[in-house]
Short mmCIF file of N, CA and C in Angstrom, two decimals:
data_model
loop_
_atom_site.label_atom_id
_atom_site.label_comp_id
_atom_site.label_asym_id
_atom_site.label_seq_id
_atom_site.Cartn_x
_atom_site.Cartn_y
_atom_site.Cartn_z
N VAL A 1 0.94 -1.17 -0.10
CA VAL A 1 -0.03 0.01 0.04
C VAL A 1 0.83 1.31 0.01
N GLN A 2 0.58 2.12 -0.90
CA GLN A 2 1.28 3.43 -0.95
C GLN A 2 0.47 4.65 -1.17
N LEU A 3 0.62 5.67 -0.54
CA LEU A 3 -0.02 6.97 -0.86
C LEU A 3 1.23 7.90 -1.00
N VAL A 4 1.27 8.47 -2.14
CA VAL A 4 2.54 9.33 -2.41
C VAL A 4 1.99 10.75 -2.78
N GLU A 5 2.32 11.70 -1.78
CA GLU A 5 2.00 13.03 -2.12
C GLU A 5 3.04 13.88 -2.89
N SER A 6 2.53 14.68 -3.67
CA SER A 6 3.48 15.57 -4.39
C SER A 6 2.74 17.02 -4.49
N GLY A 7 3.68 17.97 -4.91
CA GLY A 7 3.05 19.29 -5.14
C GLY A 7 3.44 20.37 -4.17
N GLY A 8 4.01 20.03 -3.00
CA GLY A 8 4.38 20.89 -1.89
C GLY A 8 5.28 21.82 -2.44
N ALA A 9 5.33 23.15 -1.89
CA ALA A 9 6.39 24.16 -2.39
C ALA A 9 6.37 25.26 -1.40
N LEU A 10 7.24 26.26 -1.83
CA LEU A 10 7.22 27.49 -1.16
C LEU A 10 6.50 28.43 -1.98
N VAL A 11 5.38 29.13 -1.58
CA VAL A 11 4.61 30.04 -2.31
C VAL A 11 4.39 31.32 -1.54
N GLN A 12 4.23 32.44 -2.23
CA GLN A 12 3.77 33.64 -1.68
C GLN A 12 2.43 33.73 -1.13
N PRO A 13 2.23 34.50 -0.15
CA PRO A 13 0.73 34.81 0.22
C PRO A 13 -0.08 35.06 -0.99
N GLY A 14 -1.34 34.52 -0.96
CA GLY A 14 -2.12 34.80 -2.10
C GLY A 14 -2.02 33.90 -3.29
N GLY A 15 -0.96 33.11 -3.29
CA GLY A 15 -0.72 32.21 -4.36
C GLY A 15 -1.48 30.89 -4.34
N SER A 16 -1.24 30.04 -5.25
CA SER A 16 -2.00 28.70 -5.25
C SER A 16 -0.95 27.66 -5.57
N LEU A 17 -1.41 26.50 -5.01
CA LEU A 17 -0.82 25.25 -5.26
C LEU A 17 -1.78 24.15 -5.37
N ARG A 18 -1.38 23.10 -6.13
CA ARG A 18 -2.28 21.91 -6.26
C ARG A 18 -1.43 20.68 -5.62
N LEU A 19 -1.90 19.98 -4.71
CA LEU A 19 -1.28 18.94 -4.19
C LEU A 19 -1.93 17.59 -4.80
N SER A 20 -1.10 16.54 -5.00
CA SER A 20 -1.63 15.30 -5.70
C SER A 20 -1.30 14.30 -4.66
N CYS A 21 -2.05 13.16 -4.65
CA CYS A 21 -1.76 11.89 -3.83
C CYS A 21 -2.02 10.71 -4.65
N ALA A 22 -1.08 10.07 -5.07
CA ALA A 22 -1.29 8.85 -5.91
C ALA A 22 -1.44 7.62 -4.98
N ALA A 23 -2.35 6.93 -5.14
CA ALA A 23 -2.57 5.73 -4.29
C ALA A 23 -2.39 4.42 -5.11
N SER A 24 -1.85 3.37 -4.46
CA SER A 24 -1.70 2.03 -4.95
C SER A 24 -1.62 1.08 -3.91
N GLY A 25 -1.93 -0.29 -4.43
CA GLY A 25 -1.89 -1.35 -3.38
C GLY A 25 -3.25 -1.56 -2.62
N PHE A 26 -4.25 -0.83 -3.08
CA PHE A 26 -5.48 -1.13 -2.46
C PHE A 26 -6.70 -0.61 -3.36
N THR A 27 -7.87 -0.94 -3.11
CA THR A 27 -9.05 -0.69 -3.95
C THR A 27 -9.45 0.81 -3.63
N PHE A 28 -8.91 1.77 -4.53
CA PHE A 28 -9.13 3.16 -4.27
C PHE A 28 -10.66 3.63 -4.11
N THR A 29 -11.46 3.00 -4.87
CA THR A 29 -12.80 3.28 -4.93
C THR A 29 -13.56 2.88 -3.63
N TRP A 30 -13.02 2.18 -2.84
CA TRP A 30 -13.70 1.75 -1.56
C TRP A 30 -13.50 2.64 -0.49
N TYR A 31 -12.44 3.57 -0.68
CA TYR A 31 -12.05 4.46 0.36
C TYR A 31 -12.48 5.89 0.49
N ASP A 32 -12.99 6.55 1.48
CA ASP A 32 -13.01 7.89 1.65
C ASP A 32 -11.52 8.47 1.60
N MET A 33 -11.37 9.55 0.97
CA MET A 33 -10.02 10.20 1.02
C MET A 33 -9.99 11.49 1.69
N ASN A 34 -9.00 11.84 2.32
CA ASN A 34 -8.79 12.96 3.14
C ASN A 34 -7.37 13.69 3.04
N TRP A 35 -7.44 14.92 3.42
CA TRP A 35 -6.23 15.75 3.39
C TRP A 35 -6.11 16.32 4.82
N TYR A 36 -5.07 15.95 5.51
CA TYR A 36 -4.82 16.57 6.79
C TYR A 36 -3.49 17.31 6.64
N ARG A 37 -3.44 18.26 7.61
CA ARG A 37 -2.06 19.03 7.75
C ARG A 37 -1.54 19.18 9.27
N GLN A 38 -0.32 19.35 9.43
CA GLN A 38 0.14 19.56 10.70
C GLN A 38 1.23 20.63 10.77
N ALA A 39 0.92 21.74 11.34
CA ALA A 39 1.83 22.80 11.41
C ALA A 39 2.73 22.44 12.59
N LEU A 40 3.92 23.21 12.49
CA LEU A 40 4.96 22.96 13.57
C LEU A 40 4.33 23.24 15.02
N GLY A 41 4.69 22.26 15.87
CA GLY A 41 4.03 22.53 17.36
C GLY A 41 2.66 22.42 17.50
N LYS A 42 1.91 21.97 16.40
CA LYS A 42 0.45 21.89 16.54
C LYS A 42 0.00 20.47 16.19
N GLU A 43 -1.15 20.24 16.47
CA GLU A 43 -1.80 18.87 16.20
C GLU A 43 -2.14 18.80 14.74
N ARG A 44 -2.31 17.51 14.28
CA ARG A 44 -2.67 17.26 13.03
C ARG A 44 -4.18 17.55 12.88
N GLU A 45 -4.68 18.19 11.86
CA GLU A 45 -6.03 18.61 11.59
C GLU A 45 -6.49 18.08 10.27
N LEU A 46 -7.81 17.69 10.27
CA LEU A 46 -8.38 17.51 8.99
C LEU A 46 -8.82 18.68 8.21
N VAL A 47 -8.32 18.80 6.92
CA VAL A 47 -8.53 19.91 6.13
C VAL A 47 -9.69 19.82 5.18
N ALA A 48 -9.67 18.68 4.45
CA ALA A 48 -10.69 18.30 3.36
C ALA A 48 -10.92 16.87 3.21
N ALA A 49 -12.05 16.47 2.79
CA ALA A 49 -12.50 15.10 2.82
C ALA A 49 -13.45 14.96 1.58
N VAL A 50 -13.27 13.74 1.03
CA VAL A 50 -14.10 13.47 -0.07
C VAL A 50 -14.44 11.99 0.04
N THR A 51 -15.78 11.74 -0.08
CA THR A 51 -16.21 10.26 0.15
C THR A 51 -16.00 9.49 -0.93
N ARG A 52 -16.14 8.22 -0.83
CA ARG A 52 -15.77 7.25 -1.94
C ARG A 52 -17.01 7.49 -2.85
N PRO A 53 -16.61 6.89 -4.14
CA PRO A 53 -17.71 7.07 -5.19
C PRO A 53 -19.05 6.44 -5.04
N GLY A 54 -20.07 6.93 -5.44
CA GLY A 54 -21.30 6.51 -5.20
C GLY A 54 -22.21 7.51 -4.23
N GLY A 55 -21.44 8.06 -3.35
CA GLY A 55 -21.94 9.05 -2.35
C GLY A 55 -21.24 10.23 -2.41
N SER A 56 -20.46 10.51 -3.36
CA SER A 56 -19.26 11.51 -3.32
C SER A 56 -19.76 12.78 -2.77
N SER A 57 -19.32 13.18 -1.62
CA SER A 57 -19.56 14.50 -1.05
C SER A 57 -18.22 14.96 -0.55
N THR A 58 -18.12 16.30 -0.27
CA THR A 58 -16.88 16.83 0.21
C THR A 58 -17.24 17.67 1.44
N ASN A 59 -16.01 17.78 2.23
CA ASN A 59 -16.29 18.53 3.53
C ASN A 59 -15.04 19.24 3.77
N TYR A 60 -14.96 20.40 4.47
CA TYR A 60 -13.90 21.21 4.59
C TYR A 60 -13.76 21.80 6.05
N ALA A 61 -12.57 21.83 6.44
CA ALA A 61 -12.36 22.76 7.71
C ALA A 61 -12.81 24.14 7.39
N ASP A 62 -13.41 24.84 8.57
CA ASP A 62 -13.78 26.25 8.36
C ASP A 62 -12.70 27.11 7.82
N SER A 63 -11.54 26.90 8.20
CA SER A 63 -10.44 27.74 7.83
C SER A 63 -9.98 27.74 6.48
N VAL A 64 -10.53 26.67 5.72
CA VAL A 64 -10.15 26.58 4.34
C VAL A 64 -11.27 26.66 3.28
N LYS A 65 -12.52 26.70 3.75
CA LYS A 65 -13.77 26.89 3.00
C LYS A 65 -13.74 28.02 2.05
N GLY A 66 -13.88 27.72 0.84
CA GLY A 66 -13.96 28.81 -0.18
C GLY A 66 -12.65 28.97 -0.80
N ARG A 67 -11.54 28.44 -0.26
CA ARG A 67 -10.28 28.53 -0.82
C ARG A 67 -9.67 27.23 -1.32
N PHE A 68 -10.02 26.17 -0.72
CA PHE A 68 -9.47 24.75 -0.97
C PHE A 68 -10.60 23.95 -1.74
N THR A 69 -10.08 23.17 -2.62
CA THR A 69 -11.06 22.30 -3.23
C THR A 69 -10.35 20.77 -3.34
N ILE A 70 -11.10 19.84 -2.82
CA ILE A 70 -10.69 18.46 -2.98
C ILE A 70 -11.41 17.74 -3.90
N SER A 71 -10.64 17.01 -4.72
CA SER A 71 -11.24 16.30 -5.82
C SER A 71 -10.74 14.96 -5.95
N ARG A 72 -11.25 13.90 -6.53
CA ARG A 72 -10.62 12.60 -6.74
C ARG A 72 -10.84 12.11 -8.30
N ASP A 73 -9.72 11.42 -8.88
CA ASP A 73 -9.96 10.91 -10.19
C ASP A 73 -9.76 9.52 -9.95
N ASN A 74 -10.85 8.68 -9.95
CA ASN A 74 -10.86 7.16 -9.73
C ASN A 74 -10.23 6.53 -10.90
N ALA A 75 -10.23 6.99 -11.98
CA ALA A 75 -9.43 6.30 -13.11
C ALA A 75 -7.95 6.23 -12.83
N LYS A 76 -7.42 7.45 -12.11
CA LYS A 76 -6.01 7.47 -11.89
C LYS A 76 -5.66 7.14 -10.55
N ASN A 77 -6.53 6.74 -9.75
CA ASN A 77 -6.27 6.51 -8.40
C ASN A 77 -5.59 7.70 -7.66
N THR A 78 -6.11 8.85 -7.82
CA THR A 78 -5.48 9.96 -7.26
C THR A 78 -6.38 11.00 -6.69
N VAL A 79 -6.07 11.55 -5.58
CA VAL A 79 -6.83 12.73 -5.00
C VAL A 79 -5.94 13.91 -4.95
N TYR A 80 -6.75 15.06 -5.23
CA TYR A 80 -6.13 16.32 -5.30
C TYR A 80 -6.63 17.32 -4.26
N LEU A 81 -5.80 18.31 -3.94
CA LEU A 81 -6.18 19.42 -3.19
C LEU A 81 -5.62 20.71 -3.85
N GLN A 82 -6.77 21.36 -4.40
CA GLN A 82 -6.41 22.69 -5.09
C GLN A 82 -6.58 23.78 -3.96
N MET A 83 -5.38 24.45 -3.75
CA MET A 83 -5.33 25.43 -2.81
C MET A 83 -5.20 26.79 -3.22
N ASN A 84 -6.13 27.66 -3.03
CA ASN A 84 -6.00 29.14 -3.69
C ASN A 84 -5.89 30.18 -2.41
N SER A 85 -5.62 31.30 -2.73
CA SER A 85 -5.58 32.44 -1.75
C SER A 85 -4.88 31.98 -0.45
N LEU A 86 -3.65 31.35 -0.83
CA LEU A 86 -2.91 30.88 0.43
C LEU A 86 -2.44 31.90 1.54
N LYS A 87 -2.56 31.60 2.64
CA LYS A 87 -2.14 32.49 3.80
C LYS A 87 -0.76 31.91 4.47
N PRO A 88 -0.18 32.67 5.13
CA PRO A 88 1.00 32.05 6.03
C PRO A 88 0.48 31.05 6.95
N GLU A 89 -0.65 31.16 7.55
CA GLU A 89 -1.16 30.09 8.45
C GLU A 89 -1.55 28.81 7.79
N ASP A 90 -1.33 28.64 6.45
CA ASP A 90 -1.74 27.39 5.77
C ASP A 90 -0.33 26.69 5.87
N THR A 91 0.69 27.14 6.30
CA THR A 91 2.10 26.56 6.31
C THR A 91 1.86 25.29 7.14
N ALA A 92 2.32 24.23 6.55
CA ALA A 92 2.14 22.88 7.29
C ALA A 92 2.81 21.71 6.45
N VAL A 93 2.99 20.61 7.09
CA VAL A 93 3.17 19.46 6.24
C VAL A 93 1.73 18.71 5.93
N TYR A 94 1.39 18.45 4.73
CA TYR A 94 0.12 18.06 4.28
C TYR A 94 0.20 16.69 4.05
N TYR A 95 -0.75 15.90 4.65
CA TYR A 95 -0.82 14.38 4.44
C TYR A 95 -2.06 13.94 3.74
N CYS A 96 -1.91 12.91 2.98
CA CYS A 96 -2.92 12.15 2.31
C CYS A 96 -3.38 11.06 3.32
N ASN A 97 -4.73 10.83 3.31
CA ASN A 97 -5.21 9.76 4.17
C ASN A 97 -6.25 8.98 3.51
N ALA A 98 -6.28 7.65 3.43
CA ALA A 98 -7.41 6.87 2.98
C ALA A 98 -7.97 6.00 4.25
N LEU A 99 -9.35 6.12 4.14
CA LEU A 99 -10.02 5.63 5.23
C LEU A 99 -11.26 4.80 4.95
N ARG A 100 -11.50 3.65 5.35
CA ARG A 100 -12.66 2.88 5.25
C ARG A 100 -13.07 2.23 6.59
N THR A 101 -14.17 2.09 6.92
CA THR A 101 -14.77 1.50 8.08
C THR A 101 -15.58 0.36 7.73
N VAL A 102 -15.42 -0.83 8.15
CA VAL A 102 -16.22 -1.87 7.79
C VAL A 102 -16.63 -2.61 8.98
N TYR A 103 -17.98 -2.78 9.45
CA TYR A 103 -18.38 -3.36 10.64
C TYR A 103 -17.69 -2.79 11.75
N GLY A 104 -17.29 -1.55 11.87
CA GLY A 104 -16.58 -1.04 12.94
C GLY A 104 -15.07 -1.03 12.95
N VAL A 105 -14.61 -1.96 11.93
CA VAL A 105 -13.09 -2.15 11.82
C VAL A 105 -12.53 -0.98 10.81
N LYS A 106 -11.53 -0.19 11.39
CA LYS A 106 -11.02 0.80 10.56
C LYS A 106 -9.88 0.34 9.82
N TYR A 107 -9.90 0.67 8.45
CA TYR A 107 -8.78 0.38 7.66
C TYR A 107 -8.16 1.68 7.13
N GLU A 108 -6.98 2.12 7.48
CA GLU A 108 -6.55 3.39 7.29
C GLU A 108 -5.15 3.43 6.73
N TYR A 109 -4.73 4.34 5.87
CA TYR A 109 -3.55 4.46 5.23
C TYR A 109 -3.01 6.01 5.28
N TRP A 110 -1.75 6.15 5.42
CA TRP A 110 -1.21 7.50 5.37
C TRP A 110 -0.09 7.77 4.33
N GLY A 111 -0.01 8.88 3.76
CA GLY A 111 1.15 9.18 3.00
C GLY A 111 2.34 9.96 3.91
N GLN A 112 3.32 10.02 3.33
CA GLN A 112 4.61 10.60 3.96
C GLN A 112 4.65 12.02 4.20
N GLY A 113 3.74 12.71 3.59
CA GLY A 113 3.51 14.12 3.69
C GLY A 113 4.30 15.02 2.70
N THR A 114 3.76 16.15 2.50
CA THR A 114 4.46 17.11 1.57
C THR A 114 4.39 18.47 2.32
N GLN A 115 5.49 19.15 2.13
CA GLN A 115 5.61 20.55 2.92
C GLN A 115 5.11 21.53 2.01
N VAL A 116 4.21 22.43 2.70
CA VAL A 116 3.74 23.76 1.99
C VAL A 116 4.12 24.79 2.85
N THR A 117 4.81 25.80 2.27
CA THR A 117 5.29 26.90 2.97
C THR A 117 4.80 28.16 2.30
N VAL A 118 4.06 28.84 2.98
CA VAL A 118 3.52 30.27 2.59
C VAL A 118 4.15 31.35 3.26
N SER A 119 4.90 32.09 2.36
CA SER A 119 5.87 33.14 3.00
C SER A 119 6.22 34.00 1.82
N SER A 120 6.46 35.29 2.23
CA SER A 120 6.96 36.40 1.27
C SER A 120 8.45 36.51 1.47
#
């Protein structure tokens, strides 16, 4: 099982980035896909989520609503996070997460993270 994030970079405030997470080794369409982030000295927080196909819906943290968009391409086994109007407080390591719960048993995978730094 692998989740490989890419797209992190140094960007100026107000800029945009698109993160990608390529999944392999499991049935992508069975899983809800999430983006988390963890800033230095802070706890990891859920940023955006997209449910598995069939009931696809999205949810966002209040801090990113209207600026970030999560999407998934099931043909490519990839989930994206489009980040616009970036702010310094968006600086963090961003992690891709795959989650499935079956009869109360949680199946969960994590990527290694990609650094996003918003600074002038």
